Amino acid sequence: MGINNLFATNVTGVTGLQRQLDIIANNVANSTTTGYKARQASFQELLNQDVKAGVDPASQPLGLNAGLNVTNQAPDFKQGNLEETGRQTDLALNGPGFFGLRDANGNLYLSRDGAFSFDSDQNLVSAQGLKVELNESLPKAQWPKGTLKIGRDGQVYIKEQDQTTAVGQLVLYQAQNNEDLLSVGNNLYQVAPGRTLQSNLTGANVGAVIQGSLESANVDLAAEMSNLIIAQRSYSMNTQMLKANDELWEAINAFSR
């Protein structure tokens, strides 16, 4: 393998490790973000370069690794811990589903962050002001004044003294494959073009709605710090090799002049 190839291998290694460091830093920064799903870097060896093993024409070529590349930064959708808050508009999902949120243009977003509140029009909204998708069985103007109650199945009620009135149903979503979900920032996801979502699911398909609780981020800080140390060491070694290759190249150029 020539010096140029060694240099290119080190560059791809440094680039991949920098992306891994960025992912780890983002996970740590969001370790207290409600419903955040840690991202995991997937590495793949770049195509090997075949070189002759010897002068024998029948000899098998040797495969030399050409570096690493980060091929995926997929979220890990495993369940986070549920923390009780006691707020009636705080909701958590204990299971694989997602809350549906709509912007002013009707675009659908998915989220695990159930830190909701009522806006001035008494719509249940996210921290970004997106409306929580709800199939109303009773027009909002006719809702009685009382306490919001949401069942584990997503049924929405208003309790007024001794009377409980059903007013709607949360619309919960589940992708056929979580790999079909694209992160669009602000702890939100959208389904990839051409992929479909399932809605109005109940039970194990989406999990239980837990009122008065929020889902914590599923970031394992101990694991992230361990990964950080390993990635930093690897990054340092690769940058040192880059420097050594650069010095060797300069020496060869100086000798050839």
Tab-separated table of C-alpha atoms in Angstrom:
chain	number	residue	atom	x	y	z
A	1	MET	CA	0.000	0.000	0.000
A	2	GLY	CA	1.435	3.382	-1.018
A	3	ILE	CA	1.771	6.445	1.175
A	4	ASN	CA	-1.185	8.087	-0.553
A	5	ASN	CA	-3.341	5.072	0.278
A	6	LEU	CA	-2.191	5.115	3.895
A	7	PHE	CA	-3.017	8.810	4.069
A	8	ALA	CA	-6.490	8.240	2.604
A	9	THR	CA	-7.141	5.394	5.057
A	10	ASN	CA	-6.213	7.612	8.010
A	11	VAL	CA	-8.402	10.430	6.707
A	12	THR	CA	-11.469	8.181	6.455
A	13	GLY	CA	-10.738	6.878	9.945
A	14	VAL	CA	-10.470	10.374	11.409
A	15	THR	CA	-13.636	11.491	9.602
A	16	GLY	CA	-15.620	8.493	10.827
A	17	LEU	CA	-14.386	8.883	14.401
A	18	GLN	CA	-15.241	12.589	14.370
A	19	ARG	CA	-18.793	11.706	13.378
A	20	GLN	CA	-18.920	9.152	16.198
A	21	LEU	CA	-17.691	11.781	18.678
A	22	ASP	CA	-20.418	14.149	17.449
A	23	ILE	CA	-23.071	11.452	17.974
A	24	ILE	CA	-21.831	10.716	21.496
A	25	ALA	CA	-21.754	14.427	22.360
A	26	ASN	CA	-25.324	14.832	21.092
A	27	ASN	CA	-26.501	11.855	23.152
A	28	VAL	CA	-24.902	13.233	26.310
A	29	ALA	CA	-26.329	16.715	25.674
A	30	ASN	CA	-29.836	15.223	25.334
A	31	SER	CA	-29.620	12.855	28.301
A	32	THR	CA	-32.248	14.946	30.126
A	33	THR	CA	-34.484	15.577	27.083
A	34	THR	CA	-37.941	14.040	27.467
A	35	GLY	CA	-38.504	11.072	25.150
A	36	TYR	CA	-35.097	11.418	23.449
A	37	LYS	CA	-33.780	8.294	21.761
A	38	ALA	CA	-30.019	7.815	21.757
A	39	ARG	CA	-28.406	7.525	18.356
A	40	GLN	CA	-25.953	4.763	17.561
A	41	ALA	CA	-23.186	4.959	14.981
A	42	SER	CA	-22.773	1.974	12.662
A	43	PHE	CA	-19.347	1.506	11.115
A	44	GLN	CA	-18.528	-0.322	7.915
A	45	GLU	CA	-15.162	-1.187	6.431
A	46	LEU	CA	-14.590	0.490	3.100
A	47	LEU	CA	-13.871	-1.738	0.122
A	48	ASN	CA	-10.579	-3.537	0.445
A	49	GLN	CA	-7.825	-2.830	-2.032
A	50	ASP	CA	-6.381	-5.991	-3.559
A	51	VAL	CA	-2.609	-6.185	-3.905
A	52	LYS	CA	-0.457	-9.025	-5.228
A	53	ALA	CA	0.905	-11.294	-2.508
A	54	GLY	CA	4.001	-12.235	-4.516
A	55	VAL	CA	5.504	-12.755	-7.929
A	56	ASP	CA	3.596	-15.987	-8.520
A	57	PRO	CA	0.773	-15.128	-10.976
A	58	ALA	CA	-1.407	-17.773	-9.298
A	59	SER	CA	-1.039	-16.243	-5.848
A	60	GLN	CA	-4.180	-14.862	-4.247
A	61	PRO	CA	-4.288	-11.081	-3.774
A	62	LEU	CA	-4.144	-9.705	-0.254
A	63	GLY	CA	-7.021	-7.506	0.892
A	64	LEU	CA	-5.915	-4.309	2.592
A	65	ASN	CA	-8.484	-2.370	4.567
A	66	ALA	CA	-9.179	1.095	3.155
A	67	GLY	CA	-10.626	2.626	6.301
A	68	LEU	CA	-13.931	2.967	8.098
A	69	ASN	CA	-17.076	4.868	7.310
A	70	VAL	CA	-20.121	5.726	9.420
A	71	THR	CA	-22.992	4.255	7.426
A	72	ASN	CA	-25.878	4.911	9.776
A	73	GLN	CA	-26.845	7.023	12.767
A	74	ALA	CA	-30.065	5.254	13.690
A	75	PRO	CA	-31.945	6.037	16.900
A	76	ASP	CA	-32.242	3.270	19.459
A	77	PHE	CA	-35.984	3.132	20.150
A	78	LYS	CA	-35.809	1.044	23.304
A	79	GLN	CA	-38.121	2.148	26.121
A	80	GLY	CA	-36.965	4.908	28.469
A	81	ASN	CA	-37.816	5.069	32.160
A	82	LEU	CA	-41.131	6.652	33.143
A	83	GLU	CA	-40.987	9.524	35.621
A	84	GLU	CA	-44.137	10.598	37.447
A	85	THR	CA	-44.890	14.343	37.290
A	86	GLY	CA	-48.510	14.541	38.419
A	87	ARG	CA	-49.380	17.040	35.659
A	88	GLN	CA	-52.602	16.069	33.874
A	89	THR	CA	-51.269	17.081	30.441
A	90	ASP	CA	-48.030	15.078	30.770
A	91	LEU	CA	-48.287	11.784	28.900
A	92	ALA	CA	-45.898	8.889	28.436
A	93	LEU	CA	-46.064	5.836	26.212
A	94	ASN	CA	-45.063	2.527	27.740
A	95	GLY	CA	-44.590	0.640	24.501
A	96	PRO	CA	-43.447	1.147	20.897
A	97	GLY	CA	-45.933	3.759	19.639
A	98	PHE	CA	-45.714	7.493	18.933
A	99	PHE	CA	-47.871	10.521	19.566
A	100	GLY	CA	-49.104	12.234	16.395
A	101	LEU	CA	-48.515	15.995	16.104
A	102	ARG	CA	-49.750	18.350	13.372
A	103	ASP	CA	-48.391	21.734	12.347
A	104	ALA	CA	-50.476	24.614	10.950
A	105	ASN	CA	-50.188	23.119	7.440
A	106	GLY	CA	-51.407	19.702	8.529
A	107	ASN	CA	-48.009	18.020	8.275
A	108	LEU	CA	-47.707	14.994	10.543
A	109	TYR	CA	-44.846	14.545	12.991
A	110	LEU	CA	-44.238	11.732	15.436
A	111	SER	CA	-42.813	12.110	18.911
A	112	ARG	CA	-42.248	10.276	22.172
A	113	ASP	CA	-42.159	13.564	24.073
A	114	GLY	CA	-45.489	13.854	25.876
A	115	ALA	CA	-44.845	17.126	27.724
A	116	PHE	CA	-48.058	18.724	26.477
A	117	SER	CA	-50.115	21.719	27.568
A	118	PHE	CA	-53.275	23.559	26.559
A	119	ASP	CA	-52.998	26.590	24.267
A	120	SER	CA	-55.313	29.614	24.352
A	121	ASP	CA	-57.880	27.707	22.253
A	122	GLN	CA	-57.775	24.736	24.626
A	123	ASN	CA	-55.943	22.572	22.102
A	124	LEU	CA	-53.511	20.062	23.546
A	125	VAL	CA	-50.138	21.068	22.071
A	126	SER	CA	-46.457	20.158	22.231
A	127	ALA	CA	-43.672	22.434	23.437
A	128	GLN	CA	-43.248	23.543	19.788
A	129	GLY	CA	-46.944	24.461	19.528
A	130	LEU	CA	-47.855	21.447	17.381
A	131	LYS	CA	-51.364	20.110	17.943
A	132	VAL	CA	-51.660	16.668	19.461
A	133	GLU	CA	-53.727	14.547	17.081
A	134	LEU	CA	-57.044	13.730	18.671
A	135	ASN	CA	-60.227	12.283	17.216
A	136	GLU	CA	-62.956	14.280	18.948
A	137	SER	CA	-66.167	12.434	19.746
A	138	LEU	CA	-67.543	15.675	21.166
A	139	PRO	CA	-66.744	19.111	19.652
A	140	LYS	CA	-64.329	21.017	21.853
A	141	ALA	CA	-66.825	23.858	22.272
A	142	GLN	CA	-69.127	21.386	24.016
A	143	TRP	CA	-66.547	19.951	26.383
A	144	PRO	CA	-67.643	20.360	29.988
A	145	LYS	CA	-65.398	22.192	32.412
A	146	GLY	CA	-63.552	19.747	34.562
A	147	THR	CA	-60.425	17.639	34.921
A	148	LEU	CA	-58.713	16.011	31.941
A	149	LYS	CA	-58.514	12.240	32.216
A	150	ILE	CA	-56.772	9.994	29.699
A	151	GLY	CA	-57.030	6.221	29.881
A	152	ARG	CA	-54.258	3.737	29.160
A	153	ASP	CA	-55.968	3.051	25.829
A	154	GLY	CA	-55.782	6.735	24.832
A	155	GLN	CA	-59.437	7.497	25.489
A	156	VAL	CA	-59.891	11.132	26.559
A	157	TYR	CA	-62.440	12.106	29.195
A	158	ILE	CA	-63.463	15.176	31.143
A	159	LYS	CA	-64.390	14.506	34.751
A	160	GLU	CA	-66.783	16.991	36.330
A	161	GLN	CA	-67.690	16.200	39.924
A	162	ASP	CA	-69.304	12.743	39.746
A	163	GLN	CA	-69.803	12.745	35.979
A	164	THR	CA	-67.261	11.579	33.402
A	165	THR	CA	-67.753	12.483	29.729
A	166	ALA	CA	-65.869	10.816	26.858
A	167	VAL	CA	-64.680	13.544	24.477
A	168	GLY	CA	-62.157	11.888	22.171
A	169	GLN	CA	-59.388	9.427	21.418
A	170	LEU	CA	-55.664	10.073	21.056
A	171	VAL	CA	-54.368	8.979	17.647
A	172	LEU	CA	-51.281	6.862	18.224
A	173	TYR	CA	-48.957	5.730	15.450
A	174	GLN	CA	-46.530	2.948	14.764
A	175	ALA	CA	-44.209	2.546	11.779
A	176	GLN	CA	-44.034	-0.837	10.092
A	177	ASN	CA	-40.289	-0.563	10.671
A	178	ASN	CA	-38.624	2.078	12.833
A	179	GLU	CA	-35.887	2.311	10.206
A	180	ASP	CA	-38.538	4.054	8.066
A	181	LEU	CA	-38.543	7.025	10.466
A	182	LEU	CA	-36.460	10.104	9.722
A	183	SER	CA	-35.308	12.410	12.496
A	184	VAL	CA	-36.240	16.008	11.603
A	185	GLY	CA	-34.975	17.756	14.745
A	186	ASN	CA	-36.658	18.933	17.939
A	187	ASN	CA	-37.174	15.319	19.003
A	188	LEU	CA	-39.555	14.801	16.061
A	189	TYR	CA	-39.751	12.152	13.349
A	190	GLN	CA	-41.448	11.787	9.997
A	191	VAL	CA	-41.983	8.673	7.940
A	192	ALA	CA	-39.703	8.243	4.923
A	193	PRO	CA	-41.250	8.853	1.475
A	194	GLY	CA	-43.071	5.793	0.191
A	195	ARG	CA	-43.365	4.249	3.646
A	196	THR	CA	-46.579	3.865	5.601
A	197	LEU	CA	-47.753	4.314	9.165
A	198	GLN	CA	-50.326	2.425	11.159
A	199	SER	CA	-52.693	4.443	13.334
A	200	ASN	CA	-55.546	3.956	15.787
A	201	LEU	CA	-53.749	0.963	17.236
A	202	THR	CA	-54.219	-0.274	20.772
A	203	GLY	CA	-52.577	-2.637	23.208
A	204	ALA	CA	-49.138	-4.097	22.543
A	205	ASN	CA	-48.982	-2.452	19.093
A	206	VAL	CA	-48.441	1.005	20.596
A	207	GLY	CA	-48.321	0.435	24.347
A	208	ALA	CA	-50.187	2.056	27.196
A	209	VAL	CA	-50.719	5.794	27.667
A	210	ILE	CA	-49.623	6.815	31.162
A	211	GLN	CA	-51.107	10.133	32.277
A	212	GLY	CA	-49.144	12.273	34.721
A	213	SER	CA	-45.785	10.822	33.669
A	214	LEU	CA	-43.051	11.494	31.121
A	215	GLU	CA	-40.590	9.169	29.427
A	216	SER	CA	-36.957	9.910	30.205
A	217	ALA	CA	-34.246	9.806	27.553
A	218	ASN	CA	-32.891	6.292	27.059
A	219	VAL	CA	-29.276	7.508	27.059
A	220	ASP	CA	-26.929	5.258	29.047
A	221	LEU	CA	-24.439	7.839	30.313
A	222	ALA	CA	-21.964	5.245	31.593
A	223	ALA	CA	-21.878	3.535	28.193
A	224	GLU	CA	-21.615	6.875	26.378
A	225	MET	CA	-18.636	7.962	28.508
A	226	SER	CA	-16.939	4.618	27.871
A	227	ASN	CA	-17.550	4.992	24.124
A	228	LEU	CA	-16.255	8.558	24.316
A	229	ILE	CA	-12.934	7.468	25.844
A	230	ILE	CA	-12.453	4.741	23.230
A	231	ALA	CA	-13.369	7.061	20.338
A	232	GLN	CA	-11.081	9.834	21.616
A	233	ARG	CA	-8.138	7.440	21.886
A	234	SER	CA	-8.766	6.085	18.398
A	235	TYR	CA	-9.138	9.612	17.045
A	236	SER	CA	-5.852	10.656	18.677
A	237	MET	CA	-4.019	7.628	17.250
A	238	ASN	CA	-5.348	8.303	13.755
A	239	THR	CA	-4.396	11.979	13.861
A	240	GLN	CA	-0.895	11.027	15.034
A	241	MET	CA	-0.610	8.612	12.123
A	242	LEU	CA	-1.763	11.360	9.764
A	243	LYS	CA	0.965	13.614	11.100
A	244	ALA	CA	3.572	10.849	10.748
A	245	ASN	CA	2.494	10.136	7.157
A	246	ASP	CA	2.663	13.836	6.352
A	247	GLU	CA	6.187	14.099	7.792
A	248	LEU	CA	7.263	10.999	5.856
A	249	TRP	CA	5.847	12.460	2.641
A	250	GLU	CA	7.724	15.710	3.227
A	251	ALA	CA	10.949	13.784	3.846
A	252	ILE	CA	10.543	11.807	0.616
A	253	ASN	CA	9.875	14.987	-1.353
A	254	ALA	CA	12.917	16.662	0.180
A	255	PHE	CA	15.108	13.652	-0.642
A	256	SER	CA	13.927	13.535	-4.256
A	257	ARG	CA	14.759	17.183	-4.888
